[in-house]
GROMACS .gro file of C-alpha atoms in nm:
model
  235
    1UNK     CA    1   0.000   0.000   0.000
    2UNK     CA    2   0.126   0.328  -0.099
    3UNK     CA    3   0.265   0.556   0.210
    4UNK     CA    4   0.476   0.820  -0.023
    5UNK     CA    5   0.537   1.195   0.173
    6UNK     CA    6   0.267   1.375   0.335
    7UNK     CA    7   0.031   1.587   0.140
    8UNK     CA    8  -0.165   1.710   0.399
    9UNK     CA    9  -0.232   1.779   0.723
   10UNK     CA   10  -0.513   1.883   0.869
   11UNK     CA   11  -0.829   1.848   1.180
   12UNK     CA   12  -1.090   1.676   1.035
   13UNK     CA   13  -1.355   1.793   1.318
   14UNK     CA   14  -1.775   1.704   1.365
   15UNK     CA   15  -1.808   1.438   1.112
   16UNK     CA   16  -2.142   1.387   1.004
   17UNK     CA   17  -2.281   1.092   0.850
   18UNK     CA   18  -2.596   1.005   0.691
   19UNK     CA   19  -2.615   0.616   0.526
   20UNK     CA   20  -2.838   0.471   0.293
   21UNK     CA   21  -2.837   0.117   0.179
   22UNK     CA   22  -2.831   0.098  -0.238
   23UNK     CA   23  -2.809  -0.170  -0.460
   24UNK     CA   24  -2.510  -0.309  -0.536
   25UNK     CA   25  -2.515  -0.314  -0.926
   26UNK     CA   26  -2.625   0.090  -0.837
   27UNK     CA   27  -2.253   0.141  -0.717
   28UNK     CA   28  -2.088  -0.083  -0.974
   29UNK     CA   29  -2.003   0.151  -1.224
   30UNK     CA   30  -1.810   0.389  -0.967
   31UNK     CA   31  -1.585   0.120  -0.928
   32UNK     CA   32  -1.230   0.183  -0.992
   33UNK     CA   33  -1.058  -0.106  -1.097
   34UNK     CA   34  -0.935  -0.405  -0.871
   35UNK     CA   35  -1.180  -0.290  -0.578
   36UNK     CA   36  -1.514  -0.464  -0.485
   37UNK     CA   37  -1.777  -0.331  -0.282
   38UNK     CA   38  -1.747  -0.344   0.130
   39UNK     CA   39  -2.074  -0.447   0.231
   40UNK     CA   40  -2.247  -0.388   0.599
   41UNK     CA   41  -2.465  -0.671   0.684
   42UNK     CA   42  -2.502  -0.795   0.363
   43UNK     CA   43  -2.586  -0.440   0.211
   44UNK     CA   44  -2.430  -0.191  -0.012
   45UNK     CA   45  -2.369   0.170   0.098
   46UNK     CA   46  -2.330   0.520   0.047
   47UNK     CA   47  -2.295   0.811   0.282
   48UNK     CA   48  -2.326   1.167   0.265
   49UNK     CA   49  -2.113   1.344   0.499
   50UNK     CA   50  -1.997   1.677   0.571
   51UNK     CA   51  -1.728   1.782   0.801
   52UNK     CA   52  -1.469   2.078   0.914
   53UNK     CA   53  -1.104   2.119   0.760
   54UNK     CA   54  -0.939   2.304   1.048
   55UNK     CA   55  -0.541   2.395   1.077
   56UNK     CA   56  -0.514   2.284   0.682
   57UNK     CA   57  -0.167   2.263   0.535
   58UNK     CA   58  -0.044   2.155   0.214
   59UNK     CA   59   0.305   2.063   0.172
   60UNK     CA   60   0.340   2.153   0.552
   61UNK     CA   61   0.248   2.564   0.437
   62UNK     CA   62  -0.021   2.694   0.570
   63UNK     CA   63  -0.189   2.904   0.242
   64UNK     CA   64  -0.390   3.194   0.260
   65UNK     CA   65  -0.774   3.152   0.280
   66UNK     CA   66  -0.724   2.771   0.283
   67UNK     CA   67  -0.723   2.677   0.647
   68UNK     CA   68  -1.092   2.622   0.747
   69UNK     CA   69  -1.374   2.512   0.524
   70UNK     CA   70  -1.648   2.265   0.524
   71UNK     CA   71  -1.658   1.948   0.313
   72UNK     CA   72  -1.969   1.753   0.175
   73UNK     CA   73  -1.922   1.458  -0.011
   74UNK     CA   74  -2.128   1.203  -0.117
   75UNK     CA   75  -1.884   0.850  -0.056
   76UNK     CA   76  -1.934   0.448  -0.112
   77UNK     CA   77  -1.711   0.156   0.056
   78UNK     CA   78  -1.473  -0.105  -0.118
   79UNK     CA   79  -1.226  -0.348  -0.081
   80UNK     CA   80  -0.910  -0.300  -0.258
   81UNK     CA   81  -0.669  -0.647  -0.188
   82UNK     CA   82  -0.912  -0.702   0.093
   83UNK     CA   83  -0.819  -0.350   0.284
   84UNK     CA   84  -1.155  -0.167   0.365
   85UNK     CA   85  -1.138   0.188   0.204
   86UNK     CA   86  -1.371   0.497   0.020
   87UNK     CA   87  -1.431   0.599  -0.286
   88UNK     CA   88  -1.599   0.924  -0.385
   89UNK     CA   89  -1.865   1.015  -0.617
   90UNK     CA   90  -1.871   1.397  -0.514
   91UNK     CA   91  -1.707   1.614  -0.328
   92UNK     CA   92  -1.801   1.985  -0.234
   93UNK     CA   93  -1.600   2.249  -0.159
   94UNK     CA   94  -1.657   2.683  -0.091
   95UNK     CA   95  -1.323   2.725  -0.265
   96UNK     CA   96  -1.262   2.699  -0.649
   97UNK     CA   97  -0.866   2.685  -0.551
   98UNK     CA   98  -0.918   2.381  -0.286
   99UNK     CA   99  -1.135   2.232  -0.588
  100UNK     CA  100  -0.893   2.319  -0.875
  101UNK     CA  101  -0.568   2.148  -0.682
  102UNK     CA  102  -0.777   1.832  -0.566
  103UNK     CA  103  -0.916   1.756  -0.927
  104UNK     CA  104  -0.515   1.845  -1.047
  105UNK     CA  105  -0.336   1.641  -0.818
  106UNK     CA  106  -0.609   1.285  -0.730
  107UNK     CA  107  -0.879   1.343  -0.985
  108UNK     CA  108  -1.112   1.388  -0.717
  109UNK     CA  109  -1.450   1.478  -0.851
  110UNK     CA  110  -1.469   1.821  -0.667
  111UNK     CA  111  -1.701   2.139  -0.701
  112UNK     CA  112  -1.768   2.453  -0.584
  113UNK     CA  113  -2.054   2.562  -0.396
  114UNK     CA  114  -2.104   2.840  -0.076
  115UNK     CA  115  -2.133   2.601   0.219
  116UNK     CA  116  -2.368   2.686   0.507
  117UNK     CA  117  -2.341   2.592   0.867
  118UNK     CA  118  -2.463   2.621   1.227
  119UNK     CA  119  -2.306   2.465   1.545
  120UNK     CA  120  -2.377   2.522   1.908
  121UNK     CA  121  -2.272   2.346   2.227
  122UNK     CA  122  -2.302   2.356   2.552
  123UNK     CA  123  -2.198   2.064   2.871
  124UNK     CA  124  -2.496   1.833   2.784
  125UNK     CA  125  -2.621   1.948   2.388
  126UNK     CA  126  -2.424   1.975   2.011
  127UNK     CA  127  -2.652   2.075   1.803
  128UNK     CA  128  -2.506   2.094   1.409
  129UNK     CA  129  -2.589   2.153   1.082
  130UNK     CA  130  -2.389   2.171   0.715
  131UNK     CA  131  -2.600   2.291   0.436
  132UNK     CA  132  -2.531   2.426   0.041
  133UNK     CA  133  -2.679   2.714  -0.075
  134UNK     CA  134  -2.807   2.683  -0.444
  135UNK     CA  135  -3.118   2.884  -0.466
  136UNK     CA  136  -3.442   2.716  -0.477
  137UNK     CA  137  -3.270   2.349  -0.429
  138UNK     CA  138  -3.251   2.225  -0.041
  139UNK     CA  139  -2.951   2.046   0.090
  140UNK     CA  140  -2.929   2.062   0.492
  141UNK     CA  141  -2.800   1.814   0.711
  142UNK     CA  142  -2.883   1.874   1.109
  143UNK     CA  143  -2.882   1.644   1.402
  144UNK     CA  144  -2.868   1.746   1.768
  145UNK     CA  145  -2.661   1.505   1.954
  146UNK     CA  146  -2.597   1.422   2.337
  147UNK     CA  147  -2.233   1.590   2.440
  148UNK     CA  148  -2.111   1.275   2.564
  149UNK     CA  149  -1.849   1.136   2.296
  150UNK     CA  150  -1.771   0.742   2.349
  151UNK     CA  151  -1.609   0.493   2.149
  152UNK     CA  152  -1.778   0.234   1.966
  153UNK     CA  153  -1.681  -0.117   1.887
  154UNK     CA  154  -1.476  -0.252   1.593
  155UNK     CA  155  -1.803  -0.455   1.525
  156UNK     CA  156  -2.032  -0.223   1.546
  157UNK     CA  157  -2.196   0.020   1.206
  158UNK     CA  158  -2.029   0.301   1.385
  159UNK     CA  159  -1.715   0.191   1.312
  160UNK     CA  160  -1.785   0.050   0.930
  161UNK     CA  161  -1.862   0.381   0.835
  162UNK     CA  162  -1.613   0.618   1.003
  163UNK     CA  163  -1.310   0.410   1.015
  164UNK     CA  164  -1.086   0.408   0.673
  165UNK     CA  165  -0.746   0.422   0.639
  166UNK     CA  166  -0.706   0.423   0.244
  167UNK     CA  167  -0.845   0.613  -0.045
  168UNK     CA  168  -0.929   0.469  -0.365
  169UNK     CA  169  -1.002   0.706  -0.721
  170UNK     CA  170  -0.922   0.671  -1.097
  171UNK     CA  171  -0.698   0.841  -1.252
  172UNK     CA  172  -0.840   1.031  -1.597
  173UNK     CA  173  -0.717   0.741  -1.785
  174UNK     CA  174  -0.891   0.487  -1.583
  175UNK     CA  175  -0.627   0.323  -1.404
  176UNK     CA  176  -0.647   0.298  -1.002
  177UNK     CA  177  -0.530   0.568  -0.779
  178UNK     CA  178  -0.507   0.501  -0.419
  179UNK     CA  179  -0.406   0.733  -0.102
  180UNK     CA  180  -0.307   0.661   0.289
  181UNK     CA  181  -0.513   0.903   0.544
  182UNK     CA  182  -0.407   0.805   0.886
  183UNK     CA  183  -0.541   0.955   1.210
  184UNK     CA  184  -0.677   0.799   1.549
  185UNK     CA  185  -0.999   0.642   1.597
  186UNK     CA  186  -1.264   0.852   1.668
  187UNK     CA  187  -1.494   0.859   1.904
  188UNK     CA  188  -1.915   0.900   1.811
  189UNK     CA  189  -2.187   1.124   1.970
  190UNK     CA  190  -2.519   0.942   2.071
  191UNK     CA  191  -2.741   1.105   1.860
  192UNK     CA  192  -3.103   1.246   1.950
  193UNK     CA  193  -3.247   1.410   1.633
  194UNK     CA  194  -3.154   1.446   1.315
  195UNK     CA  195  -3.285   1.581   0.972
  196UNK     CA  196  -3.183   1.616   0.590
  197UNK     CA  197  -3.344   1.760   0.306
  198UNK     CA  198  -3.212   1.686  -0.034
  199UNK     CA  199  -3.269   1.737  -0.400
  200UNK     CA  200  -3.062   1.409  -0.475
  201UNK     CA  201  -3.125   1.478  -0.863
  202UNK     CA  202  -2.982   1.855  -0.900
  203UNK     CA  203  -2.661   1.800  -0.655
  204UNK     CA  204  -2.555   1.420  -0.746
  205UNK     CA  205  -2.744   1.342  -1.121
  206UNK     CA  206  -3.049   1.171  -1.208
  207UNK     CA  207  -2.989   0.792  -1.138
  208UNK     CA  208  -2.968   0.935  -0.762
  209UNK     CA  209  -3.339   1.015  -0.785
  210UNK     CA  210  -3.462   0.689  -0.635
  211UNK     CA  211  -3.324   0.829  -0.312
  212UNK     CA  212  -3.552   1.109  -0.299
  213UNK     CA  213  -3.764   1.126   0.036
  214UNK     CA  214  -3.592   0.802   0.114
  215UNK     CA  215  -3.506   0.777   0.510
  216UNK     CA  216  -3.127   0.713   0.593
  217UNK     CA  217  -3.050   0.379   0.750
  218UNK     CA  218  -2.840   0.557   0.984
  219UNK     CA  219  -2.688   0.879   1.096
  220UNK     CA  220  -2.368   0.890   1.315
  221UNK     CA  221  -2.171   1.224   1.420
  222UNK     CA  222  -1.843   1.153   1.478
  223UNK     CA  223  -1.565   1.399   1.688
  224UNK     CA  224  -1.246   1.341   1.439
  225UNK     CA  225  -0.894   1.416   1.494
  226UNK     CA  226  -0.559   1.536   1.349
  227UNK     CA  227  -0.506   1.421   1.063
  228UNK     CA  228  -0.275   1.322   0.756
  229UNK     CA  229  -0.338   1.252   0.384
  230UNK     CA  230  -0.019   1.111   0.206
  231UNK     CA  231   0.067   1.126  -0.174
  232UNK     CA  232  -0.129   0.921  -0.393
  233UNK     CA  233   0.027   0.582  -0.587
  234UNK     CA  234  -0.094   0.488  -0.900
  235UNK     CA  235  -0.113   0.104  -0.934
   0.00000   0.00000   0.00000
């Protein structure tokens, strides 16, 4: 597996996941090559999850403007030579320089949208939300969670969907690009509420639209970490 230099380092704070099982011939042409799908329970996932970049550095410099944003991407879960990783289908960013040197360098399918969000905590409530703003087409994400972080077990859905060590993409001649990220584990949030609205079609393409008003399987918030993305390998 590739380790290479560091890329990127970075805290990768209030992850939040929402899962819905798909069909597995749904994800099959996202496949890059040499993976198979990582199944929970038998069942075929994708996630949409959006998160904060905090302390950012590329090439250990800290760039202007670059240092805190909010992600949301829309991810599935493979197998490459049996080691559990993700794969992304989209990725959003607020900055068209963030998107520009991630499509450059990994072929990441990045774009550029303003990014809303709302978070507010206090000794016993985290209440959070990540949202983009593209007039008359919703996209918010909220749950209000109990302040009492704990860590789940290595058997458990929790840690399926928020533990991953490698990164798997194409390169734009279809060959298989893969990526270490490597931070602790982290620790989950019991969650009380949560909520999404979505217009699956306009943000992620038509073949999403059997999602639409569809409830999530799952929703986990998880408290990340430091941590660090290495230079890809091409294999």
């Amino acid at each position: 597996m590739p380790e290479k230099k560091i890329f990127l380092t970075a805290h990768w704070n209030y992850l939040l996941l929402f899962n819905y099982a798909v069909p597995e011939h749904f994800l099959t042409p996202f496949l890059p090559k040499g993976c198979e799908l990582a199944l929970w329970n038998n069942q075929a996932f994708i996630s949409i999850v959006g998160f904060q970049f905090n302390h950012t550095r590329v090439f250990k410099i800290k760039w202007p403007f670059f240092t805190h944003f909010i992600e949301i991407n829309l991810r599935f879960y493979v197998l490459y030579k049996e080691k559990r990783a993700v794969c992304f289908i989209r990725e959003y960013v607020p900055s068209y320089l963030i998107a520009g040197i991630a499509r450059i360098l990994y072929n990441e399918p990045y774009k550029t949208e303003k990014i809303t969000s709302f978070f507010e905590q206090d000794n016993e409530t985290l209440k959070l939300q990540y949202g983009l703003s593209v007039k008359n087409h919703p996209f918010t994400m909220s749950v209000t969670a109990n302040n009492k972080p704990y860590m789940p077990e290595k058997n458990t859905a929790e840690f399926f969907f928020k533990e991953h060590d490698l990164g798997v993409g194409q390169t734009r001649k279809g060959k298989t690009l893969l990526y270490n990220v490597h931070h602790p584990e982290w620790r989950v949030f019991p969650i009380e509420k949560h909520s999404i609205e979505i217009d699956w079609v306009f943000f992620f393409g038509s073949a999403f639209a059997f999602l639409e008003n569809k409830d999530p399987h799952s929703v986990f918030l998880a408290e990340g970490s430091p941590v660090e993305v290495y230079h890809h390998a091409v294999v």
